[in-house]
Coordinates of C-alpha atoms in Angstrom, one line a residue:
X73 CA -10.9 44.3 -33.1
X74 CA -8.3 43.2 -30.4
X75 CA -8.2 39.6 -32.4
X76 CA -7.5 41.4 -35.9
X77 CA -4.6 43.5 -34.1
X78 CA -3.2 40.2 -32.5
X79 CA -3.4 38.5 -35.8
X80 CA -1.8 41.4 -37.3
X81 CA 1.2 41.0 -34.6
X82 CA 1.6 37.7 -35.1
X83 CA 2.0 38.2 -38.8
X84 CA 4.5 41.2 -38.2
X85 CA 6.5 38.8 -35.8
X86 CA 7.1 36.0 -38.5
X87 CA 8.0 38.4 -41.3
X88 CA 10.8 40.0 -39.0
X89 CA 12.1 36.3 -38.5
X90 CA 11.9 35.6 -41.9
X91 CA 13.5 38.7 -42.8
X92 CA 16.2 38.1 -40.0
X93 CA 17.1 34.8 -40.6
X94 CA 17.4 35.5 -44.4
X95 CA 19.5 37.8 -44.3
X96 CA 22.0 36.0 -42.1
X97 CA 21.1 32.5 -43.0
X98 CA 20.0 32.7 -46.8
X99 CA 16.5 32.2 -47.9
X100 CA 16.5 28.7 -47.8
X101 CA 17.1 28.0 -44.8
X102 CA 15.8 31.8 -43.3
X103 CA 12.6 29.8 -44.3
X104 CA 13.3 26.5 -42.6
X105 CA 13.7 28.2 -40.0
X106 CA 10.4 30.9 -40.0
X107 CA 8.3 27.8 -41.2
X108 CA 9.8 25.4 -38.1
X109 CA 9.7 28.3 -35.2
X110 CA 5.8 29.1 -36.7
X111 CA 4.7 25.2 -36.4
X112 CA 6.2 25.6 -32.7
X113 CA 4.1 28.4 -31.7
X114 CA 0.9 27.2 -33.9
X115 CA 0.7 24.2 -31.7
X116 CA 0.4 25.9 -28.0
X117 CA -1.5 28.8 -29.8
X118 CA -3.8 26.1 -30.6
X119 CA -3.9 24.6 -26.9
X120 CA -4.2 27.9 -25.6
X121 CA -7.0 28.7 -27.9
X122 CA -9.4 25.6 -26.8
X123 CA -8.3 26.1 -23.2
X124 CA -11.3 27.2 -20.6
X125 CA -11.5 30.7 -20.2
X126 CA -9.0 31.7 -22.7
X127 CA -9.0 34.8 -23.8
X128 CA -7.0 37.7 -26.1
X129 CA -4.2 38.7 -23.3
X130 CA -3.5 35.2 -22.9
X131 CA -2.7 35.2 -26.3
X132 CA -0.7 38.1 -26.4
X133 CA 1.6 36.7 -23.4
X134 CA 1.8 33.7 -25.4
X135 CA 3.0 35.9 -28.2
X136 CA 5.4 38.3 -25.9
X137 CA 6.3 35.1 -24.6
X138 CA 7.4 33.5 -28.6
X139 CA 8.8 36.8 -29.6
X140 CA 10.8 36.2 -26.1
X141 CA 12.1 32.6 -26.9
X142 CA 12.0 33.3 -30.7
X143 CA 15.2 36.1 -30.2
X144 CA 16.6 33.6 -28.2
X145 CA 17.0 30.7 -30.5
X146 CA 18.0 32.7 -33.4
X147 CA 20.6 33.7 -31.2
X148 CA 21.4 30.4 -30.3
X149 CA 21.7 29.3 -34.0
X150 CA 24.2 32.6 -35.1
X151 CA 26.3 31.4 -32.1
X152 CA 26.8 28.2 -32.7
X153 CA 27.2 28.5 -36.6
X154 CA 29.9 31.8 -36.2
X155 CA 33.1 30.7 -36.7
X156 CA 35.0 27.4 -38.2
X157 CA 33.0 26.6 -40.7
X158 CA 30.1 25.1 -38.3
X159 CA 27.2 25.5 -40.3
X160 CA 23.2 24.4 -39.3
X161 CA 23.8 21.1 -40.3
X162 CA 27.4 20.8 -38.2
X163 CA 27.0 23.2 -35.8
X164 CA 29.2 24.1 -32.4
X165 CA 27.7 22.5 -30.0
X166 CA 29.3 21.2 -26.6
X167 CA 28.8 18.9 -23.6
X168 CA 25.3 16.3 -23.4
X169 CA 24.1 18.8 -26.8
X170 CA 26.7 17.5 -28.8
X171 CA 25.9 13.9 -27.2
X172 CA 22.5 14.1 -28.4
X173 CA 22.9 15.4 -32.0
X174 CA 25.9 13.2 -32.9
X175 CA 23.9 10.1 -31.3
X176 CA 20.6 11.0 -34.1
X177 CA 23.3 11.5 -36.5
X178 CA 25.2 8.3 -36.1
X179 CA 21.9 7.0 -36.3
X180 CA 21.0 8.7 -39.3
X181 CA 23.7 7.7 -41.7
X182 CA 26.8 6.4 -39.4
X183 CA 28.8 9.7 -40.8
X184 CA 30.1 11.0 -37.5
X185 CA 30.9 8.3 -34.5
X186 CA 28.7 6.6 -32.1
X187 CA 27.9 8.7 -28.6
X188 CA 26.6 7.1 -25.3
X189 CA 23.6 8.2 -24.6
X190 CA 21.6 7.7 -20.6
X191 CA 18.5 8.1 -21.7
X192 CA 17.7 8.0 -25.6
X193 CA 14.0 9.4 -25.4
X194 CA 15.2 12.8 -26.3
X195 CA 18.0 11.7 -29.0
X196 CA 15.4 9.3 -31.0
X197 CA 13.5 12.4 -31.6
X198 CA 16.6 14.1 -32.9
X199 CA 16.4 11.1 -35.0
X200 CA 12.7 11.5 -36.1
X201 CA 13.3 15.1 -37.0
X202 CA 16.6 14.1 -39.5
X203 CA 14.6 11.2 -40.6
X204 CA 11.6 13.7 -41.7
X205 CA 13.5 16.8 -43.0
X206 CA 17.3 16.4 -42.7
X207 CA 20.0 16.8 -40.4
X208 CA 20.1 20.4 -39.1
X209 CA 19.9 21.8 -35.6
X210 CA 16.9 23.5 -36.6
X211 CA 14.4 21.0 -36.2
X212 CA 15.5 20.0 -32.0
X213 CA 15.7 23.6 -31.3
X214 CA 11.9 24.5 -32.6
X215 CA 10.9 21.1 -30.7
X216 CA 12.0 22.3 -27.6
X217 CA 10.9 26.0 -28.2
X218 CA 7.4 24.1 -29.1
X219 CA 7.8 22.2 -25.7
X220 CA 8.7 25.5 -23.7
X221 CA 5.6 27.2 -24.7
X222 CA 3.7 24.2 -24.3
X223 CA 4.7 24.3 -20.8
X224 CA 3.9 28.0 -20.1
X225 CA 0.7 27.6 -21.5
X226 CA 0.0 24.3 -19.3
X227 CA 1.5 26.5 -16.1
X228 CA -1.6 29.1 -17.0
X229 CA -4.2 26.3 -17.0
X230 CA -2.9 24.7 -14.1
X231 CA -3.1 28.3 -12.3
X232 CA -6.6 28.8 -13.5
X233 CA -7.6 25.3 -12.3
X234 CA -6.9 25.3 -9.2
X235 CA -7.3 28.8 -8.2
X236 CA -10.6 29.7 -9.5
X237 CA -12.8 29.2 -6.8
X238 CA -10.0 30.2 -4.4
X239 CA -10.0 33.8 -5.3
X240 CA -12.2 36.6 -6.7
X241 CA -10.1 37.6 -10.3
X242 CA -11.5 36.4 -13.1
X243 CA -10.3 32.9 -14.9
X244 CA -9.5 34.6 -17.5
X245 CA -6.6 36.7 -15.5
X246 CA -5.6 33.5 -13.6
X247 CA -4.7 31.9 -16.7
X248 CA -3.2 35.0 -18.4
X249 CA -1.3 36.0 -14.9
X250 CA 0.1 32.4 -14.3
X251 CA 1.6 32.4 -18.1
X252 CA 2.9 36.0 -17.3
X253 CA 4.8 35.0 -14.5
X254 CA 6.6 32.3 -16.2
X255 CA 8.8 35.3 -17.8
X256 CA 10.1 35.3 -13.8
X257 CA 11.3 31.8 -15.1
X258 CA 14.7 32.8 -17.3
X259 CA 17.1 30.2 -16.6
X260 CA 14.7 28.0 -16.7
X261 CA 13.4 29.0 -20.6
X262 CA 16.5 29.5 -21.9
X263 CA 17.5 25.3 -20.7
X264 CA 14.0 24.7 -22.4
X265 CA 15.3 26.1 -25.8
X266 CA 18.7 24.0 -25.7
X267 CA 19.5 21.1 -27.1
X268 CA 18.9 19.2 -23.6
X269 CA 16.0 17.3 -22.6
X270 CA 15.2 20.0 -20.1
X271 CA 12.3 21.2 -22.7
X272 CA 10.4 17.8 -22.7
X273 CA 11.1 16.9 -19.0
X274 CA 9.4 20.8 -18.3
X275 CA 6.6 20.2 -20.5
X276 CA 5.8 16.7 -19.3
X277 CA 5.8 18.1 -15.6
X278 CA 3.2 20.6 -16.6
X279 CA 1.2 17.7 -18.2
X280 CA 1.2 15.7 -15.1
X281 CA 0.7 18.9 -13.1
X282 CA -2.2 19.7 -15.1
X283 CA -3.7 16.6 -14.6
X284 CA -3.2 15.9 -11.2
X285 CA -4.3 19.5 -10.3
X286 CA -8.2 17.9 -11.1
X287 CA -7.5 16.3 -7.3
X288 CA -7.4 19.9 -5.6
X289 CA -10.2 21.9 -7.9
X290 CA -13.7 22.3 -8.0
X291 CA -16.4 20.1 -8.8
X292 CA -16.7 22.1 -11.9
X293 CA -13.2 22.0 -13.1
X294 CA -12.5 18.5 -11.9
X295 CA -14.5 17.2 -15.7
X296 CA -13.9 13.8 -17.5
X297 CA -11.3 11.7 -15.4
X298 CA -10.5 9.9 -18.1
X299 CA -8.8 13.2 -19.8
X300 CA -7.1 13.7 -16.5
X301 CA -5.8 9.8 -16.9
X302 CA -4.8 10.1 -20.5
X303 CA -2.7 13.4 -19.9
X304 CA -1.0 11.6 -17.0
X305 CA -0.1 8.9 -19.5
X306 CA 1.2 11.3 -22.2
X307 CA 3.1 13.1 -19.4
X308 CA 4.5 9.4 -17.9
X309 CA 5.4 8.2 -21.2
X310 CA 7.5 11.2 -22.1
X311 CA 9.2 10.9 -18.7
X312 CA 10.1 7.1 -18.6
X313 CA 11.7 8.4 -22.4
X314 CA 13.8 10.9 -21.3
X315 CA 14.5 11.2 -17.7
X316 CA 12.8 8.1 -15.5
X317 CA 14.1 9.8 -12.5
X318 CA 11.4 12.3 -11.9
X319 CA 8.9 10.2 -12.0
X320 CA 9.5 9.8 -8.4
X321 CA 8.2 13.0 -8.1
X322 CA 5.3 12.7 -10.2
X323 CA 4.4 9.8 -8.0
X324 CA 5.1 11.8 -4.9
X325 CA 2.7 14.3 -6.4
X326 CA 0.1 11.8 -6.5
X327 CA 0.2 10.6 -2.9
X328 CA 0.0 14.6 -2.0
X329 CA -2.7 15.4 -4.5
X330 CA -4.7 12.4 -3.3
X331 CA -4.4 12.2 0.4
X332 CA -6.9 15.1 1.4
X333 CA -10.1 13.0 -0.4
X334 CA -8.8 10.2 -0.6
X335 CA -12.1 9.0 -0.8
X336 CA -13.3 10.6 -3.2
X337 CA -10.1 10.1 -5.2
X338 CA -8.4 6.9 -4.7
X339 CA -9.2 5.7 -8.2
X340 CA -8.0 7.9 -9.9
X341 CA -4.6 8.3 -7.8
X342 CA -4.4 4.6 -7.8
X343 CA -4.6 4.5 -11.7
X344 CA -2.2 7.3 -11.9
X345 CA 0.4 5.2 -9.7
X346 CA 0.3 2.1 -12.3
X347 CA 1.0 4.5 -15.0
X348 CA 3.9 6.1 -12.9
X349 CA 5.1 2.3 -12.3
X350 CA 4.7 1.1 -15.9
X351 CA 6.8 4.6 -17.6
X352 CA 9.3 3.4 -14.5
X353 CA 9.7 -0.3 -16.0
X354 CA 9.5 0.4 -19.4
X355 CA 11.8 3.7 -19.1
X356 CA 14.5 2.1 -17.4
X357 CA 14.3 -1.2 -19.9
X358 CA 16.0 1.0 -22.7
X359 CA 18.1 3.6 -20.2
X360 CA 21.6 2.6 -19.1
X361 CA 20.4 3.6 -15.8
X362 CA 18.8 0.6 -13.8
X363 CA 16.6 0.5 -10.2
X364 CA 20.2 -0.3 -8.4
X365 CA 21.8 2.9 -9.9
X366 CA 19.1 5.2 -9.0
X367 CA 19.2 4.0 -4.8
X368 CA 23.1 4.2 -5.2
X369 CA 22.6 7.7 -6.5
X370 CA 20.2 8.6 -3.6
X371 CA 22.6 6.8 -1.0
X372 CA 25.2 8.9 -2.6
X373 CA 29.1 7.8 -2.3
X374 CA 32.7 8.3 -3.8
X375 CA 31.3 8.0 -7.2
X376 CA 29.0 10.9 -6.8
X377 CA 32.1 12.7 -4.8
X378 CA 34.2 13.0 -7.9
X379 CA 31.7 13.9 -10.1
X380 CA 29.3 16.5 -7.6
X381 CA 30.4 19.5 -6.2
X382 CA 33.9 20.3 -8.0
X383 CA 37.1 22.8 -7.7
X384 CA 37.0 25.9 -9.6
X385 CA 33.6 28.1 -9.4
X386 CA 32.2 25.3 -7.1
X387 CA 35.2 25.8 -4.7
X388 CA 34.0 27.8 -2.2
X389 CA 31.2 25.7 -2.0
X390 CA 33.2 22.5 -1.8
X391 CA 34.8 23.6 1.1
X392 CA 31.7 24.6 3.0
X393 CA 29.8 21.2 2.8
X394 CA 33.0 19.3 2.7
X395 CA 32.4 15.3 1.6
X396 CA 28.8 15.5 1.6
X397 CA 28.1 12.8 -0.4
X398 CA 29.7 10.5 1.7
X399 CA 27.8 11.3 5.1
X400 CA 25.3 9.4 6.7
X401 CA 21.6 10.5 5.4
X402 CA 20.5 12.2 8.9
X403 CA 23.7 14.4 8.1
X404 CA 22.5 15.8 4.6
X405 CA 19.2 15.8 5.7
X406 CA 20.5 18.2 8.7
X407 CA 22.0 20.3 5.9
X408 CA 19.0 20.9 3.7
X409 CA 19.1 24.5 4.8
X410 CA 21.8 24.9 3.2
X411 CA 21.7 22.9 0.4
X412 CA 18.5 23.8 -0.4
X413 CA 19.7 27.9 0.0
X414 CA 22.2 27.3 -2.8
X415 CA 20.0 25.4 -4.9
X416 CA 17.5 28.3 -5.0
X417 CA 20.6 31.2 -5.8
X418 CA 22.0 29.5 -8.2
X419 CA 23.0 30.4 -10.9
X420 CA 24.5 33.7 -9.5
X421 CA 23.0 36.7 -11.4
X422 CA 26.9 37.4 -13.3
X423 CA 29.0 35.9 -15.5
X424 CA 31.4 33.0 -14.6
X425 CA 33.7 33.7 -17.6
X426 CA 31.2 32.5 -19.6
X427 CA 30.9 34.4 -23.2
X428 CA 29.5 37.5 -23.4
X429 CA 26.2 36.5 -25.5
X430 CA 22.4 37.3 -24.9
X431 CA 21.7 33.3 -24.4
X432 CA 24.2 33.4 -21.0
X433 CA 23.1 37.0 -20.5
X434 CA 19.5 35.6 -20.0
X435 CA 20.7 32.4 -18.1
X436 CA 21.8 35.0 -15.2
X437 CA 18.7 37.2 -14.8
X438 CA 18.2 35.1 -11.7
X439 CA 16.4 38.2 -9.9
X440 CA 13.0 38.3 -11.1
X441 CA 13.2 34.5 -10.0
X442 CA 14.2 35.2 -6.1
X443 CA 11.6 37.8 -6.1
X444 CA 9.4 35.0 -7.1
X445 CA 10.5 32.5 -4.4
X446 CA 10.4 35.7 -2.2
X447 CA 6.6 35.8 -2.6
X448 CA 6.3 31.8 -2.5
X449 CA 8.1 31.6 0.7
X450 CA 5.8 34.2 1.9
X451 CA 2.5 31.7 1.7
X452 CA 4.6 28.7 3.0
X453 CA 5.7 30.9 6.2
X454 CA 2.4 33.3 6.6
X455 CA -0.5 31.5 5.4
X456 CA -0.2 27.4 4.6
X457 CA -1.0 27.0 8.4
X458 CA -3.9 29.1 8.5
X459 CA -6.8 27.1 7.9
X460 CA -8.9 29.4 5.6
X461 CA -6.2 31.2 3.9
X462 CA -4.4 27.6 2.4
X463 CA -4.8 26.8 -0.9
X464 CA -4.7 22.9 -0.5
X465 CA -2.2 20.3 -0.8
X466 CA -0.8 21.5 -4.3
X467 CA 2.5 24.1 -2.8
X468 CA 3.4 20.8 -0.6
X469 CA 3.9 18.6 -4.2
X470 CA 7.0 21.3 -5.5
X471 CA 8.1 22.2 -2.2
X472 CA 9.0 18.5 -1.5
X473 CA 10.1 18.1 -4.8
X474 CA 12.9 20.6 -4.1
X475 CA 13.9 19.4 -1.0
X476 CA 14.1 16.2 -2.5
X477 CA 16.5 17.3 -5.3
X478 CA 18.7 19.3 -2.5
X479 CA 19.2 16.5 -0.7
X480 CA 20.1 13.5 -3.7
X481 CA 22.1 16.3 -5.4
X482 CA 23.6 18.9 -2.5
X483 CA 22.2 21.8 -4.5
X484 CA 25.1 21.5 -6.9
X485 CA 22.9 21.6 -10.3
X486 CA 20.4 23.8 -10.4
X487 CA 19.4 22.4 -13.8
X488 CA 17.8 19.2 -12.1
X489 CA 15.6 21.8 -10.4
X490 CA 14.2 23.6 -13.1
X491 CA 11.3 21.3 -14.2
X492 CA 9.9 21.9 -10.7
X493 CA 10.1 25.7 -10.4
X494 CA 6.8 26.7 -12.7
X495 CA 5.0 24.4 -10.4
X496 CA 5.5 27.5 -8.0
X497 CA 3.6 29.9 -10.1
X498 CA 0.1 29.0 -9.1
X499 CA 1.3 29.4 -5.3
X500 CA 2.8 33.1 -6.2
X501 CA -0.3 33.6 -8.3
X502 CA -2.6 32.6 -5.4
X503 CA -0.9 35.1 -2.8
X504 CA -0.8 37.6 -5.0
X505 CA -4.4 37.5 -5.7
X506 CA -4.9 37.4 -2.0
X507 CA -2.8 40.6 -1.5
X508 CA -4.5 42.8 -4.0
X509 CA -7.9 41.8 -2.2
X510 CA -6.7 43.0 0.9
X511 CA -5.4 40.0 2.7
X512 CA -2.4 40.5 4.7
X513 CA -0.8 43.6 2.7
X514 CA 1.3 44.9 5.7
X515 CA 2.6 41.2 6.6
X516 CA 3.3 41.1 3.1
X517 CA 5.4 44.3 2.3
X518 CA 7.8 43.7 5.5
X519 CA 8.4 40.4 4.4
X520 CA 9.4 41.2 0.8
X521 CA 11.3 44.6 2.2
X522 CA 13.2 41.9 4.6
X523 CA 13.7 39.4 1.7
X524 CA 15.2 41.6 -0.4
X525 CA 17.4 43.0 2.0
X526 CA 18.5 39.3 2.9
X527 CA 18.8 38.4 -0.8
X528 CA 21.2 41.2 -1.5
X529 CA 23.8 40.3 1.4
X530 CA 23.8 36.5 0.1
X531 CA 24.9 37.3 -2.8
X532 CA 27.3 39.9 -2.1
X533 CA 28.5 36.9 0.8
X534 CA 28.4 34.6 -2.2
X535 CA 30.5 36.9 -5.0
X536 CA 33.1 37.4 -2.5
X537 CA 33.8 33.8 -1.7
X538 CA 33.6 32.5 -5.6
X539 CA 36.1 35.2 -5.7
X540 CA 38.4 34.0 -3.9
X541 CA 38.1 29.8 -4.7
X542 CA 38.6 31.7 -8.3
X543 CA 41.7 33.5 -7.3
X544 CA 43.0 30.8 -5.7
X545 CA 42.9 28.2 -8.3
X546 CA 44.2 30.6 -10.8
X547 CA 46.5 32.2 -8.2
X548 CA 45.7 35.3 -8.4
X549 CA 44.4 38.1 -6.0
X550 CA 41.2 38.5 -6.3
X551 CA 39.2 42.0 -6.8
X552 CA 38.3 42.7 -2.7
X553 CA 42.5 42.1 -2.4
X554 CA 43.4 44.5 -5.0
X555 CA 40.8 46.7 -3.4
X556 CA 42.4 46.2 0.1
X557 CA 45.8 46.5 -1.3
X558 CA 45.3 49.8 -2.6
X559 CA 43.4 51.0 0.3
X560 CA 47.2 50.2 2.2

């Protein structure tokens, strides 16, 4: 019964689409779009279904979690095609989106000009899509909605994995409860959707999470290596295609994950380094970024002055960390603390001028994702130096990951950061489970009461000074002047 009514949703959510994008689109392409959004849930539906110890809510997060994304896009593609004549096949796009589509299209038939492109991974599947079925922005959206899901459902696996002999819930509830949380994760879905290689980056962390998770689970989870190996390839290849950068993380990952049976495990971590090395050489071959740009990007420099950490929004934080790209690297390390604060509160839950529409509505729910850090921080402060209340060597891998990030980029985009955030879940997802069986419940309640307390005078510190680096560029008094000035 509980399968039939699932089935039964699912059905109900596609003929809404369909009916929705119909009616706005026409029928033609209201069905391009239903058939291209229902191939990119089919395929993590299917993943989900042959995962160990799937089950029926798992499926219905993975269908709240569609529906979710689904509303998303649709509003994505009446926004873009609105006004001046843009249309699916032209649509208004802006900034590395318009890079990428006018890159496949140049490709395509040499209609529009020629676009420079960093890493062409991303862009060349643009290209596949309009080689199969056309040039619309149809097809690169539903690939990266079928790479979002993809990803949530690879966070839920990786949760169950590694947690199931940690705890007492069920696998089946790790596995729903780690895709759940992944709705904490807003900003970081509505990248996935874009037309930005944020989607395949995401899904091709969760791919070498997944498989390097085998290194920290059971005996009966850890099952053919060579599975484990061949996901780590698919996950290395994808990388070294669109982003050869964070492969220094995966590869980071891999000395973490190996390190406490090393042993036991050195095969497989060494295989997983030549993979890492060989999506490194090949990657960087076709990108116009080489090994002697990415140490001059680490080493910082004027060039990453003028381009990091700008006037306008970013003024009051210019001012605070001053030339920080140009200090020596005991310096920035010093101010992780900070650069690693502001890389975890932005973006700022409200609007930066920014139009009014659900897609940059959704970008700003940042609070369900501080409450989430809220309860990481709890198990990195509480309980990762307490010998039988650790989960491992796993929270270590995305916690370094993030510090590394805060200290090559000064916290300034956030967007760098998002691949690593769902690698948080199964951390969250562990203390929770510890909480609700009675483990530190007290300790646990002050700390989130304190949190949030500390959360909420950040960002009211925070509003105040974008404020005035706003009002000051625009001349203009800002709102706490007008509110002093009328007090007087």
């Amino acid at each position: 019964m509980p399968k039939l009514l699932l089935l039964l949703a699912e059905v109900l959510l596609f003929a809404i689409l369909s009916v929705a994008t119909s009616s706005h689109f026409g029928w033609v392409e209201g069905l391009r779009i239903t058939a291209a959004y229902l191939v990119a849930y089919l395929v993590p539906r299917t993943v989900l279904r042959r995962a160990r110890a799937a089950s029926v809510p798992a499926c219905v997060v993975l269908l709240m979690m569609a529906a979710f994304l689904m509303a998303a896009c649709y509003s994505g593609l009446v926004e873009w095609t609105g006004t001046g004549g843009y249309t699916l096949h032209q649509p208004n796009l802006d900034g590395d989106s318009l890079k990428y589509y006018k890159w496949a299209w140049y490709h395509y038939d040499g209609s529009v000009p020629w676009e420079k492109v960093i890493f062409p991974g991303f862009p060349c599947m643009i290209l596949c899509l309009f080689k199969a079925f056309g040039v619309s922005v149809i097809w690169p959206q539903a690939l990266n909605l079928m790479f979002t899901l993809l990803a949530v459902v690879l966070t839920g696996m990786t949760t169950r994995r590694l947690l199931a002999h940690r705890v007492k819930a069920m696998p089946s509830a790790l596995l729903a409860g780690g895709m759940l949380l992944c709705f904490a994760l807003t900003y970081n879905l509505m990248m996935g959707i874009s037309i930005l290689k944020e989607g395949s980056i995401g899904m091709a962390m969760a791919l070498a999470g997944f498989a390097m998770s085998s290194m920290s689970a059971s005996d009966e989870e850890r099952f053919q290596p060579w599975r484990d190996l061949l996901l780590m390839a698919l996950a290395c290849a994808l990388l070294g295609a669109v982003r050869t950068t964070y492969l220094y993380i995966v590869l980071a990952g891999i000395v973490i994950m190996a390190l406490p049976h090393l042993r036991r495990d050195w095969g497989m971590a060494l295989t997983m380094v030549a993979l890492v090395v060989v999506a490194l050489v090949v990657g960087n071959y076709f990108a116009a970024y080489s090994f002697d740009r990415h140490v001059k990007i680490v080493n910082g420099g004027w060039n990453m002055q003028r381009f990091y950490v700008i006037r306008g929004p970013q003024g009051f934080y210019r001012d605070l960390i001053g030339y920080y790209f140009l200090f020596s690297p005991l310096h920035r390390a010093a101010m992780l603390p900070l650069t690693a604060s502001i890389q975890f509160f932005v973006p700022f839950p409200w609007l930066n001028g920014e139009s009014p529409i659900l897609f940059n509505y959704l970008c700003r729910v940042s609070y369900t994702w501080y409450l989430l850090g809220g309860v990481v921080l709890f198990y990195f402060a509480c309980m990762s130096w307490r010998g039988r209340e650790n989960m491992g060597a796993w929270p270590w891998w995305p916690a370094l990951a993030f510090v590394m990030l805060a200290y090559v980029m000064g916290g300034s985009i956030t967007r760098y950061v998002l691949p690593v955030q769902p690698l948080f879940i199964p951390v969250a997802m562990y203390v929770l489970c510890r909480v609700i069986e009675g483990h530190r419940r007290k300790a646990f309640v002050r700390w989130m009461v304190l949190f949030v307390l500390l959360v909420a005078v950040v960002l009211m510190t925070c509003l105040e000074l974008q404020e005035k680096a706003i009002s000051q560029a625009l001349h203009t008094p800002s709102l706490v002047d007008f509110l002093k000035s009328l007090r007087h």
